[in-house]
Short mmCIF file of C-alpha atoms in Angstrom, two decimals:
data_model
loop_
_atom_site.label_atom_id
_atom_site.label_comp_id
_atom_site.label_asym_id
_atom_site.label_seq_id
_atom_site.Cartn_x
_atom_site.Cartn_y
_atom_site.Cartn_z
CA MET A 975 47.88 -45.56 37.39
CA GLY A 976 47.62 -42.29 35.52
CA ILE A 977 49.29 -43.85 32.45
CA GLN A 978 46.86 -46.77 32.41
CA GLU A 979 43.82 -44.53 32.66
CA ASN A 980 44.94 -42.29 29.85
CA SER A 981 46.02 -45.04 27.47
CA ASN A 982 43.47 -45.34 24.64
CA GLY A 983 45.10 -47.82 22.32
CA ASP A 984 47.71 -45.40 20.96
CA GLY A 985 50.70 -46.95 22.69
CA GLY A 986 50.75 -44.31 25.41
CA LEU A 987 51.92 -41.64 22.96
CA SER A 988 49.16 -39.20 23.87
CA THR A 989 49.86 -39.77 27.58
CA ILE A 990 53.57 -39.02 27.15
CA THR A 991 52.79 -35.88 25.20
CA MET A 992 50.30 -34.70 27.79
CA GLY A 993 52.77 -35.55 30.53
CA LYS A 994 55.41 -33.27 28.99
CA ILE A 995 53.01 -30.44 28.58
CA ASN A 996 51.25 -30.81 31.92
CA ARG A 997 53.94 -32.29 34.22
CA TYR A 998 52.76 -29.99 37.00
CA ARG A 999 49.03 -30.64 36.25
CA ARG A 1000 48.81 -34.45 36.29
CA MET A 1001 45.66 -34.45 38.44
CA ASP A 1002 43.58 -32.54 35.86
CA ALA A 1003 45.04 -34.05 32.67
CA GLU A 1004 41.89 -36.08 32.00
CA ILE A 1005 39.70 -32.99 32.40
CA THR A 1006 41.83 -31.10 29.89
CA GLU A 1007 41.47 -33.87 27.28
CA GLU A 1008 37.72 -34.03 27.81
CA GLU A 1009 37.45 -30.29 27.48
CA GLU A 1010 39.48 -30.35 24.27
CA GLU A 1011 37.22 -33.05 22.86
CA GLN A 1012 34.12 -31.07 23.84
CA VAL A 1013 35.52 -27.96 22.20
CA HIS A 1014 36.25 -29.95 19.03
CA ASN A 1015 32.76 -31.44 18.95
CA HIS A 1016 31.19 -28.06 19.66
CA LYS A 1017 33.19 -26.51 16.84
CA SER A 1018 32.15 -29.26 14.40
CA SER A 1019 28.55 -28.84 15.51
CA ASN A 1020 28.77 -25.10 14.90
CA ILE A 1021 30.17 -25.71 11.40
CA ASN A 1022 27.34 -28.15 10.59
CA ASN A 1023 24.65 -25.87 11.99
CA SER A 1024 26.13 -22.87 10.19
CA THR A 1025 26.19 -24.80 6.91
CA LYS A 1026 22.57 -25.93 7.30
CA ARG A 1027 21.43 -22.41 8.10
CA PHE A 1028 23.29 -21.00 5.11
CA VAL A 1029 21.81 -23.55 2.66
CA ILE A 1030 18.30 -23.00 4.04
CA ALA A 1031 18.76 -19.22 3.76
CA CYS A 1032 19.84 -19.62 0.12
CA ALA A 1033 16.78 -21.78 -0.62
CA ILE A 1034 14.46 -19.25 1.05
CA PHE A 1035 15.94 -16.25 -0.77
CA ALA A 1036 15.86 -18.11 -4.09
CA SER A 1037 12.17 -18.89 -3.52
CA LEU A 1038 11.02 -15.32 -2.85
CA ASN A 1039 10.05 -14.81 -6.50
CA MET A 1040 7.54 -17.60 -6.07
CA VAL A 1041 5.64 -15.56 -3.46
CA LEU A 1042 4.96 -13.00 -6.19
CA ILE A 1043 3.84 -15.72 -8.58
CA GLY A 1044 1.54 -17.33 -6.04
CA TYR A 1045 0.15 -13.97 -4.96
CA ASP A 1046 -0.74 -13.08 -8.52
CA VAL A 1047 -2.50 -16.42 -9.03
CA GLY A 1048 -4.42 -16.17 -5.75
CA VAL A 1049 -5.36 -12.51 -5.95
CA MET A 1050 -6.63 -12.75 -9.52
CA SER A 1051 -9.21 -15.38 -8.53
CA GLY A 1052 -11.04 -12.75 -6.47
CA ALA A 1053 -9.95 -9.57 -8.25
CA ILE A 1054 -11.43 -10.82 -11.53
CA LEU A 1055 -14.92 -10.58 -9.98
CA TYR A 1056 -14.44 -6.85 -9.48
CA ILE A 1057 -12.42 -6.24 -12.67
CA GLN A 1058 -15.25 -7.78 -14.66
CA GLU A 1059 -17.74 -5.45 -12.97
CA ASP A 1060 -15.55 -2.32 -13.21
CA LEU A 1061 -14.33 -2.73 -16.81
CA ASN A 1062 -17.39 -4.60 -18.14
CA LEU A 1063 -15.41 -7.60 -19.39
CA THR A 1064 -16.96 -10.30 -21.51
CA GLU A 1065 -16.54 -13.96 -20.52
CA VAL A 1066 -13.91 -14.41 -23.25
CA GLN A 1067 -11.95 -11.37 -22.01
CA GLU A 1068 -12.17 -12.78 -18.49
CA GLU A 1069 -10.69 -16.12 -19.62
CA VAL A 1070 -7.96 -14.40 -21.65
CA LEU A 1071 -7.00 -12.17 -18.74
CA VAL A 1072 -6.73 -15.10 -16.34
CA GLY A 1073 -5.08 -17.57 -18.72
CA CYS A 1074 -2.73 -15.40 -20.78
CA LEU A 1075 -0.29 -15.12 -17.88
CA SER A 1076 0.44 -18.85 -18.04
CA ILE A 1077 0.65 -18.90 -21.84
CA ILE A 1078 3.04 -15.95 -22.10
CA SER A 1079 5.15 -17.32 -19.23
CA LEU A 1080 6.29 -20.19 -21.46
CA PHE A 1081 8.29 -17.66 -23.49
CA GLY A 1082 9.88 -16.46 -20.27
CA SER A 1083 10.76 -20.05 -19.37
CA LEU A 1084 12.34 -20.65 -22.78
CA ALA A 1085 14.38 -17.46 -22.50
CA GLY A 1086 15.16 -18.21 -18.85
CA GLY A 1087 17.02 -21.42 -19.68
CA LYS A 1088 19.32 -19.58 -22.08
CA ALA A 1089 19.70 -16.58 -19.78
CA SER A 1090 20.61 -18.71 -16.76
CA ASP A 1091 23.41 -20.36 -18.75
CA ALA A 1092 24.65 -16.98 -19.97
CA ILE A 1093 24.44 -14.66 -16.93
CA GLY A 1094 24.10 -17.18 -14.10
CA ARG A 1095 21.30 -18.59 -12.01
CA LYS A 1096 20.98 -15.89 -9.37
CA TRP A 1097 20.99 -12.89 -11.71
CA THR A 1098 18.30 -14.58 -13.78
CA MET A 1099 16.19 -14.63 -10.60
CA GLY A 1100 16.83 -10.91 -10.16
CA PHE A 1101 15.77 -10.19 -13.73
CA ALA A 1102 12.60 -12.24 -13.22
CA ALA A 1103 11.67 -10.10 -10.20
CA ILE A 1104 12.18 -6.81 -12.08
CA VAL A 1105 10.04 -7.89 -15.05
CA PHE A 1106 7.28 -9.25 -12.81
CA GLN A 1107 7.15 -6.10 -10.68
CA SER A 1108 6.90 -3.94 -13.81
CA GLY A 1109 3.87 -5.94 -14.91
CA ALA A 1110 2.25 -5.69 -11.49
CA ALA A 1111 2.68 -1.91 -11.48
CA VAL A 1112 1.10 -1.57 -14.94
CA MET A 1113 -1.88 -3.71 -13.89
CA SER A 1114 -2.47 -1.65 -10.75
CA PHE A 1115 -2.91 1.58 -12.72
CA ALA A 1116 -4.54 0.12 -15.83
CA PRO A 1117 -7.45 2.29 -17.09
CA SER A 1118 -8.70 -0.28 -19.59
CA PHE A 1119 -8.68 -3.96 -20.50
CA ASN A 1120 -5.93 -3.49 -23.11
CA VAL A 1121 -3.50 -1.85 -20.66
CA LEU A 1122 -4.39 -4.43 -18.04
CA LEU A 1123 -3.54 -7.14 -20.56
CA VAL A 1124 -0.13 -5.57 -21.27
CA GLY A 1125 0.71 -5.64 -17.56
CA ARG A 1126 -0.49 -9.22 -17.34
CA LEU A 1127 1.81 -10.21 -20.22
CA LEU A 1128 4.81 -8.57 -18.54
CA ALA A 1129 4.04 -10.37 -15.29
CA GLY A 1130 3.76 -13.62 -17.25
CA ILE A 1131 7.26 -13.26 -18.69
CA GLY A 1132 8.64 -12.67 -15.20
CA ILE A 1133 6.81 -15.75 -13.94
CA GLY A 1134 8.27 -17.82 -16.78
CA PHE A 1135 11.80 -16.89 -15.71
CA GLY A 1136 11.02 -17.48 -12.04
CA VAL A 1137 9.33 -20.88 -12.20
CA MET A 1138 12.17 -22.57 -14.07
CA ILE A 1139 15.21 -21.03 -12.39
CA ALA A 1140 14.44 -21.25 -8.66
CA PRO A 1141 14.22 -25.09 -8.50
CA VAL A 1142 17.30 -25.47 -10.70
CA TYR A 1143 19.36 -23.12 -8.51
CA ILE A 1144 18.30 -24.82 -5.27
CA ALA A 1145 18.91 -28.32 -6.66
CA GLU A 1146 22.42 -27.32 -7.75
CA ILE A 1147 23.37 -25.74 -4.44
CA SER A 1148 21.83 -28.30 -2.05
CA PRO A 1149 23.46 -31.40 -0.50
CA ALA A 1150 21.94 -34.64 -1.85
CA VAL A 1151 20.56 -35.68 1.54
CA SER A 1152 18.31 -32.60 1.81
CA ARG A 1153 17.86 -31.65 -1.84
CA GLY A 1154 14.25 -32.86 -2.01
CA SER A 1155 12.94 -30.77 0.86
CA LEU A 1156 14.98 -27.69 -0.13
CA THR A 1157 13.89 -27.88 -3.77
CA SER A 1158 10.30 -27.96 -2.51
CA TYR A 1159 10.69 -24.48 -0.99
CA PRO A 1160 9.55 -22.70 -4.18
CA GLU A 1161 6.25 -24.58 -4.02
CA ILE A 1162 5.87 -23.59 -0.35
CA PHE A 1163 6.31 -19.95 -1.27
CA VAL A 1164 3.89 -20.27 -4.19
CA ASN A 1165 1.29 -21.57 -1.74
CA VAL A 1166 2.07 -18.82 0.76
CA GLY A 1167 1.64 -16.31 -2.05
CA ILE A 1168 -1.69 -17.85 -3.08
CA LEU A 1169 -2.91 -17.70 0.51
CA LEU A 1170 -1.82 -14.05 0.81
CA GLY A 1171 -3.67 -13.33 -2.42
CA TYR A 1172 -6.87 -14.89 -1.08
CA VAL A 1173 -6.51 -12.97 2.19
CA SER A 1174 -5.92 -9.75 0.24
CA ASN A 1175 -9.09 -10.38 -1.77
CA TYR A 1176 -11.10 -10.78 1.41
CA ALA A 1177 -9.45 -7.82 3.17
CA PHE A 1178 -10.02 -5.29 0.38
CA SER A 1179 -13.37 -6.58 -0.90
CA GLY A 1180 -15.24 -3.92 1.07
CA LEU A 1181 -13.72 -1.01 -0.90
CA SER A 1182 -15.30 0.49 -3.99
CA VAL A 1183 -15.23 -1.62 -7.15
CA HIS A 1184 -13.00 0.90 -8.96
CA ILE A 1185 -10.35 0.82 -6.20
CA ASN A 1186 -10.34 -2.59 -4.51
CA TRP A 1187 -8.94 -4.73 -7.34
CA ARG A 1188 -6.16 -2.19 -8.02
CA ILE A 1189 -5.02 -2.37 -4.40
CA MET A 1190 -5.28 -6.16 -4.50
CA LEU A 1191 -2.91 -6.28 -7.49
CA GLY A 1192 -0.65 -3.46 -6.25
CA VAL A 1193 0.17 -5.09 -2.90
CA GLY A 1194 2.13 -7.74 -4.83
CA ILE A 1195 4.84 -5.17 -5.60
CA LEU A 1196 6.02 -4.96 -1.96
CA PRO A 1197 8.19 -8.15 -1.78
CA SER A 1198 10.50 -6.83 -4.52
CA VAL A 1199 12.67 -5.04 -1.95
CA PHE A 1200 13.49 -8.33 -0.19
CA ILE A 1201 14.21 -10.03 -3.51
CA MET A 1202 16.78 -7.43 -4.52
CA LEU A 1203 18.43 -7.61 -1.09
CA SER A 1204 18.59 -11.41 -1.33
CA LEU A 1205 20.81 -11.18 -4.43
CA CYS A 1206 23.49 -9.63 -2.22
CA VAL A 1207 23.40 -12.64 0.10
CA ILE A 1208 23.09 -15.81 -1.97
CA PRO A 1209 26.09 -17.20 -3.92
CA GLU A 1210 26.08 -18.35 -7.51
CA SER A 1211 25.43 -22.01 -8.28
CA PRO A 1212 28.68 -24.03 -8.00
CA ARG A 1213 27.72 -26.07 -11.06
CA TRP A 1214 27.28 -22.94 -13.16
CA LEU A 1215 30.63 -21.65 -11.90
CA VAL A 1216 32.29 -24.90 -12.99
CA MET A 1217 30.68 -24.55 -16.42
CA GLN A 1218 32.36 -21.12 -16.60
CA ASN A 1219 35.68 -22.71 -15.51
CA ARG A 1220 35.62 -20.69 -12.25
CA ILE A 1221 36.73 -23.67 -10.20
CA GLU A 1222 38.01 -21.88 -7.10
CA GLU A 1223 34.78 -19.91 -6.72
CA ALA A 1224 32.82 -23.15 -7.05
CA ARG A 1225 34.98 -24.74 -4.34
CA LEU A 1226 34.28 -21.83 -1.98
CA VAL A 1227 30.53 -22.18 -2.51
CA LEU A 1228 30.72 -25.94 -1.89
CA MET A 1229 32.61 -25.29 1.34
CA LYS A 1230 29.71 -23.09 2.51
CA THR A 1231 26.96 -25.51 1.52
CA ASN A 1232 28.35 -28.93 2.54
CA GLU A 1233 28.59 -30.24 6.08
CA ASN A 1234 31.14 -32.95 5.30
CA GLN A 1235 34.28 -31.11 4.28
CA GLY A 1236 35.86 -34.35 3.05
CA GLU A 1237 33.24 -34.69 0.30
CA ILE A 1238 33.85 -31.27 -1.23
CA GLU A 1239 36.69 -32.29 -3.56
CA GLU A 1240 34.81 -35.45 -4.54
CA ARG A 1241 31.69 -33.44 -5.43
CA LEU A 1242 33.75 -30.86 -7.27
CA ALA A 1243 35.40 -33.62 -9.31
CA ASP A 1244 31.98 -35.10 -10.13
CA ILE A 1245 30.69 -31.71 -11.26
CA GLN A 1246 33.78 -31.11 -13.40
CA ALA A 1247 33.37 -34.54 -14.99
CA ALA A 1248 29.72 -33.78 -15.77
CA ALA A 1249 30.52 -30.30 -17.13
CA GLY A 1250 33.60 -31.12 -19.18
CA ASP A 1251 37.36 -31.34 -18.87
CA PRO A 1252 39.40 -29.16 -16.47
CA ASN A 1253 40.59 -26.89 -19.25
CA GLY A 1254 37.10 -25.67 -19.84
CA LYS A 1255 36.70 -27.39 -23.21
CA ASN A 1256 33.26 -28.82 -23.01
CA LYS A 1257 32.96 -32.41 -24.11
CA TYR A 1258 29.57 -31.55 -25.64
CA GLU A 1259 30.88 -28.61 -27.67
CA GLU A 1260 30.33 -30.34 -30.97
CA LYS A 1261 26.63 -30.70 -30.27
CA ALA A 1262 24.46 -27.70 -29.40
CA VAL A 1263 22.21 -28.09 -26.39
CA TRP A 1264 18.97 -27.68 -28.28
CA ARG A 1265 20.09 -30.08 -31.00
CA GLU A 1266 20.82 -32.56 -28.24
CA LEU A 1267 17.37 -32.04 -26.75
CA LEU A 1268 15.66 -32.41 -30.15
CA SER A 1269 17.71 -35.49 -31.05
CA PRO A 1270 18.30 -37.07 -27.63
CA SER A 1271 20.20 -40.20 -26.67
CA PRO A 1272 18.09 -43.05 -25.19
CA ALA A 1273 19.02 -41.95 -21.64
CA LEU A 1274 18.15 -38.30 -22.30
CA ARG A 1275 14.94 -39.38 -24.01
CA SER A 1276 13.90 -41.21 -20.84
CA MET A 1277 14.72 -38.13 -18.79
CA LEU A 1278 12.65 -35.93 -21.11
CA VAL A 1279 9.67 -38.29 -20.95
CA THR A 1280 9.84 -38.22 -17.15
CA GLY A 1281 10.48 -34.47 -16.79
CA ILE A 1282 8.04 -33.23 -19.42
CA GLY A 1283 5.43 -35.86 -18.59
CA ILE A 1284 5.24 -35.00 -14.90
CA GLN A 1285 4.97 -31.28 -15.77
CA PHE A 1286 2.14 -32.09 -18.17
CA PHE A 1287 0.18 -34.13 -15.63
CA GLN A 1288 0.72 -31.54 -12.91
CA GLN A 1289 -1.38 -29.06 -14.87
CA ILE A 1290 -3.71 -31.14 -17.03
CA THR A 1291 -5.41 -32.63 -13.96
CA GLY A 1292 -7.06 -29.24 -13.41
CA THR A 1293 -5.80 -28.05 -10.04
CA ASP A 1294 -5.22 -24.56 -11.45
CA SER A 1295 -8.93 -24.36 -12.24
CA CYS A 1296 -9.61 -24.90 -8.53
CA VAL A 1297 -7.16 -22.13 -7.64
CA TYR A 1298 -8.18 -19.56 -10.27
CA TYR A 1299 -11.90 -20.31 -10.34
CA SER A 1300 -12.72 -21.49 -6.81
CA PRO A 1301 -15.25 -18.61 -6.42
CA LYS A 1302 -16.98 -19.80 -9.62
CA ILE A 1303 -17.03 -23.40 -8.33
CA PHE A 1304 -18.52 -22.30 -5.03
CA GLN A 1305 -21.09 -20.19 -6.89
CA GLU A 1306 -22.09 -23.32 -8.81
CA ALA A 1307 -22.34 -25.20 -5.51
CA GLY A 1308 -24.72 -22.60 -4.12
CA ILE A 1309 -22.81 -19.70 -2.46
CA GLU A 1310 -24.06 -16.36 -3.82
CA ASP A 1311 -22.64 -13.59 -1.60
CA LYS A 1312 -19.23 -12.35 -2.90
CA THR A 1313 -17.76 -11.86 0.56
CA LYS A 1314 -18.68 -15.43 1.52
CA LEU A 1315 -17.20 -16.66 -1.76
CA LEU A 1316 -13.88 -14.99 -0.97
CA ALA A 1317 -13.96 -16.30 2.60
CA ALA A 1318 -14.35 -19.84 1.23
CA THR A 1319 -11.35 -19.34 -1.05
CA VAL A 1320 -9.23 -18.47 2.01
CA ALA A 1321 -9.94 -22.03 3.23
CA VAL A 1322 -8.59 -23.30 -0.11
CA GLY A 1323 -5.42 -21.25 0.39
CA PHE A 1324 -4.92 -22.58 3.92
CA SER A 1325 -5.34 -26.18 2.71
CA LYS A 1326 -2.80 -25.68 -0.06
CA THR A 1327 -0.26 -24.11 2.31
CA ILE A 1328 -0.65 -26.51 5.24
CA PHE A 1329 -0.39 -29.68 3.18
CA ILE A 1330 2.83 -28.55 1.51
CA LEU A 1331 4.46 -28.74 4.96
CA PHE A 1332 3.83 -32.50 5.02
CA ALA A 1333 5.67 -32.79 1.72
CA ILE A 1334 8.66 -30.86 3.04
CA VAL A 1335 8.97 -33.12 6.07
CA LEU A 1336 8.49 -36.41 4.20
CA ILE A 1337 10.06 -35.91 0.78
CA ASP A 1338 13.61 -36.85 1.87
CA ARG A 1339 12.36 -39.52 4.30
CA ALA A 1340 9.56 -41.35 2.52
CA GLY A 1341 10.88 -40.49 -0.95
CA ARG A 1342 9.43 -38.86 -4.04
CA LYS A 1343 7.42 -41.76 -5.43
CA PRO A 1344 5.32 -42.70 -2.35
CA LEU A 1345 4.22 -39.07 -1.98
CA LEU A 1346 3.35 -38.94 -5.68
CA TYR A 1347 1.13 -42.01 -5.24
CA VAL A 1348 -0.66 -40.44 -2.26
CA SER A 1349 -1.05 -37.19 -4.19
CA THR A 1350 -2.40 -38.58 -7.47
CA VAL A 1351 -4.77 -41.07 -5.79
CA GLY A 1352 -6.08 -38.37 -3.43
CA MET A 1353 -6.60 -35.88 -6.27
CA THR A 1354 -8.48 -38.51 -8.27
CA ILE A 1355 -10.83 -39.32 -5.37
CA CYS A 1356 -11.52 -35.65 -4.57
CA THR A 1357 -12.16 -34.74 -8.20
CA PHE A 1358 -14.61 -37.63 -8.68
CA GLY A 1359 -16.25 -36.58 -5.40
CA LEU A 1360 -16.66 -33.02 -6.69
CA VAL A 1361 -18.25 -34.38 -9.89
CA VAL A 1362 -20.85 -36.33 -7.91
CA ASN A 1363 -21.45 -33.39 -5.58
CA LEU A 1364 -22.02 -30.84 -8.37
CA SER A 1365 -24.30 -33.30 -10.21
CA LEU A 1366 -26.53 -34.32 -7.31
CA LEU A 1367 -26.21 -31.86 -4.42
CA ALA A 1368 -25.74 -28.42 -6.00
CA LYS A 1369 -27.53 -25.53 -4.22
CA GLU A 1370 -28.10 -27.64 -1.09
CA GLN A 1371 -26.43 -26.81 2.23
CA VAL A 1372 -24.67 -30.16 2.45
CA GLY A 1373 -23.58 -29.74 -1.17
CA ILE A 1374 -21.91 -26.41 -0.37
CA ALA A 1375 -19.99 -27.96 2.53
CA LEU A 1376 -18.90 -30.95 0.41
CA ALA A 1377 -17.84 -28.70 -2.48
CA ILE A 1378 -15.54 -26.75 -0.15
CA LEU A 1379 -14.23 -30.03 1.30
CA PHE A 1380 -13.49 -31.60 -2.11
CA VAL A 1381 -11.85 -28.46 -3.52
CA CYS A 1382 -9.69 -28.11 -0.38
CA GLY A 1383 -8.88 -31.83 -0.57
CA ASN A 1384 -7.90 -31.56 -4.23
CA VAL A 1385 -5.45 -28.70 -3.69
CA GLY A 1386 -4.23 -30.30 -0.45
CA PHE A 1387 -3.33 -33.62 -2.09
CA PHE A 1388 -1.76 -31.65 -4.94
CA SER A 1389 0.50 -29.89 -2.44
CA VAL A 1390 1.53 -33.19 -0.82
CA GLY A 1391 3.05 -34.55 -4.03
CA MET A 1392 2.47 -33.30 -7.57
CA GLY A 1393 2.90 -29.64 -6.65
CA PRO A 1394 6.42 -29.66 -5.18
CA ILE A 1395 7.79 -32.99 -6.45
CA CYS A 1396 7.14 -32.11 -10.07
CA TRP A 1397 9.71 -29.30 -9.79
CA VAL A 1398 12.06 -31.38 -7.65
CA VAL A 1399 12.20 -34.22 -10.19
CA THR A 1400 12.55 -31.88 -13.17
CA SER A 1401 15.43 -30.00 -11.55
CA GLU A 1402 17.43 -33.10 -10.57
CA ILE A 1403 17.13 -35.67 -13.38
CA PHE A 1404 18.84 -33.86 -16.27
CA PRO A 1405 22.61 -33.76 -16.97
CA LEU A 1406 24.42 -30.54 -16.05
CA LYS A 1407 25.06 -29.47 -19.66
CA VAL A 1408 21.36 -29.47 -20.59
CA ARG A 1409 19.81 -29.05 -17.13
CA ALA A 1410 18.75 -25.40 -17.33
CA GLN A 1411 17.28 -25.60 -20.82
CA ALA A 1412 15.69 -29.03 -20.30
CA ALA A 1413 14.10 -27.72 -17.10
CA ALA A 1414 12.97 -24.69 -19.10
CA LEU A 1415 11.35 -27.02 -21.64
CA GLY A 1416 9.49 -28.75 -18.81
CA ALA A 1417 8.39 -25.37 -17.45
CA VAL A 1418 7.10 -24.44 -20.92
CA VAL A 1419 4.91 -27.54 -20.97
CA ASN A 1420 3.75 -26.71 -17.44
CA ARG A 1421 2.85 -23.12 -18.30
CA LEU A 1422 1.19 -24.16 -21.57
CA GLY A 1423 -0.96 -26.68 -19.71
CA SER A 1424 -1.86 -24.12 -17.05
CA GLY A 1425 -2.77 -21.56 -19.68
CA LEU A 1426 -4.93 -23.94 -21.67
CA ILE A 1427 -6.83 -25.03 -18.56
CA SER A 1428 -7.35 -21.52 -17.20
CA MET A 1429 -8.28 -20.02 -20.58
CA SER A 1430 -10.76 -22.74 -21.51
CA PHE A 1431 -12.33 -23.61 -18.14
CA LEU A 1432 -15.36 -21.32 -18.35
CA SER A 1433 -16.00 -22.26 -21.98
CA ALA A 1434 -15.67 -25.96 -21.14
CA CYS A 1435 -18.11 -25.56 -18.27
CA ARG A 1436 -20.58 -23.93 -20.63
CA ALA A 1437 -20.15 -26.76 -23.17
CA PHE A 1438 -19.99 -29.78 -20.84
CA THR A 1439 -21.31 -28.35 -17.52
CA MET A 1440 -18.94 -27.84 -14.59
CA ALA A 1441 -19.50 -31.41 -13.38
CA GLY A 1442 -18.65 -32.75 -16.84
CA THR A 1443 -15.47 -30.67 -16.99
CA PHE A 1444 -14.30 -32.02 -13.65
CA PHE A 1445 -15.10 -35.56 -14.80
CA ILE A 1446 -12.51 -35.06 -17.55
CA PHE A 1447 -10.03 -33.83 -14.94
CA ALA A 1448 -10.78 -36.88 -12.79
CA VAL A 1449 -10.00 -39.27 -15.66
CA LEU A 1450 -6.72 -37.45 -16.34
CA ALA A 1451 -5.86 -37.60 -12.63
CA ALA A 1452 -6.37 -41.37 -12.72
CA LEU A 1453 -4.02 -41.59 -15.74
CA SER A 1454 -1.40 -39.64 -13.76
CA ILE A 1455 -1.24 -42.52 -11.27
CA ALA A 1456 -0.20 -44.88 -14.07
CA PHE A 1457 2.37 -42.36 -15.35
CA VAL A 1458 4.00 -42.05 -11.93
CA HIS A 1459 4.15 -45.84 -11.59
CA ILE A 1460 5.76 -46.43 -14.99
CA PHE A 1461 7.98 -43.44 -15.70
CA VAL A 1462 9.04 -41.70 -12.46
CA PRO A 1463 12.08 -43.24 -10.68
CA GLU A 1464 12.96 -42.77 -7.02
CA THR A 1465 15.75 -40.18 -6.69
CA LYS A 1466 15.81 -39.79 -2.91
CA GLY A 1467 19.31 -39.46 -1.44
CA LYS A 1468 21.20 -39.67 -4.75
CA SER A 1469 23.56 -37.00 -6.02
CA LEU A 1470 22.68 -35.30 -9.31
CA GLU A 1471 25.53 -37.18 -10.96
CA GLN A 1472 24.26 -40.53 -9.63
CA ILE A 1473 20.80 -39.80 -11.00
CA GLU A 1474 22.29 -39.12 -14.44
CA LEU A 1475 24.13 -42.45 -14.29
CA MET A 1476 20.91 -44.18 -13.21
CA PHE A 1477 19.16 -43.07 -16.40
CA GLN A 1478 22.18 -43.91 -18.55
CA LYS A 1479 22.43 -47.51 -17.39
CA GLY A 1480 18.79 -48.16 -16.59
CA GLU A 1481 17.09 -47.92 -13.23
CA GLU A 1482 16.59 -51.64 -12.72
CA SER A 1483 20.21 -52.62 -13.30
CA GLN A 1484 21.46 -49.84 -11.05
CA ARG A 1485 18.96 -50.10 -8.21
CA GLY A 1486 20.92 -52.68 -6.23
CA GLN A 1487 24.17 -50.78 -6.67
CA PHE A 1488 22.70 -47.50 -5.45
CA GLU A 1489 21.02 -49.18 -2.49
CA LEU A 1490 24.41 -50.58 -1.48
CA GLU A 1491 25.95 -47.12 -1.90
CA ASP A 1492 23.20 -45.58 0.19
CA MET A 1493 23.85 -48.15 2.93
CA ALA A 1494 27.56 -47.41 2.75
CA HIS A 1495 26.87 -43.69 3.22
CA LEU A 1496 24.66 -44.45 6.21
CA VAL A 1497 27.34 -46.68 7.78
CA GLN A 1498 29.94 -43.95 7.25
CA LYS A 1499 27.69 -41.38 8.92
CA GLU A 1500 27.04 -43.67 11.86
#
């Protein structure tokens, strides 16, 4: 009877073994087996949970720089009101001060791609933090516009390093199944930083004009301590380690960041194949990275169109103007009191931060492309709505309420799709050999677009009116819908190596194959 109950299709072998071990404990043999199975399952669960926690911690630490970036963007929108009053800035100086950070950051992004290949991904993030904090300190104590501009330029270089390296690092360290949501973390932290900047504006607005904006800018220095500590916790990217022929170190990192231990060697082999041969002789040695980018193959050309194009449309649709100049927009709508203006911008920050959470939850479930459709269509509708509102209802009470609603809607829809997914797509579509510098090129386009918008917004409003300027943004937002439809593929659930193959052989011819592979992975998991 005991043998029959314990036979599970293994020819009674397990029963015989248990009988030898527990010949005096036959009555509780079944309990022992169940307990062993529970222990095994509990141990596997602990491994999986530990792996998830470690990957999430790495993504959070890698994204801390983005808090500084977001804070600087958010705080400047309110601080500029008091800087202009304290230092007697002209409108041109005001535009230069706001926009130069984005322009100068493109040089940081260009240098960041090269630096991240030379010294590694995580130490590039550390360097970005140091440079940014130096700029923030200079701005806080600036006695004049010229010194303030120097600090702003330093901060811009740090931002350039930060915006291109954090998504690349997270994409390279994350499992394919959760890469989308994890690579969106930098955008979450940008939005948190923007919100903190808006709150800081409101909190310190009651101080004297000579002091309040300095405190607003100086508070941004505080997170640097956590950033430096994070470098002691996070590992280096396994793909960068493979590029340096440090295979064993890469294997150890993969063991910490992958739940399925059986896939580690397979992933390591894929990374080695993408990086070059096992002896460290790169198969792309004969062709420099930048020469390859300037004279790309058809597959790489498609990747560049997608990566650079989505970065271009992220900025050219004018969302940064809503972030930097929301007080100016609300002034145009009819709000005159500075404290009320800054309170309204806090609502913008909350909208931006809350809506990014929807993206994090849905990006690896619904996919990249559906969220991009929702985002671009929503931004188009809100921008057209703002145009109508500023044209017909300015200075009226209902016009003020609608202006706040449309601005919050614009930044909210941006956060659902274009904000985070732009960086996700750019960090995952390029081959390993050119990934850092191609992502840097995309970041350069992004920063250049941001700088042009922020430096020309006030002048454009003077030339075309604010409603006319937003009409241009609305048309560009409508064009971004067409771009997403034609040029952006769905990359949900695919490994970085699969995505590279998808571009090499064409999305249409590979779609069926990858869907079958995705189903196979699901069946294996079940």
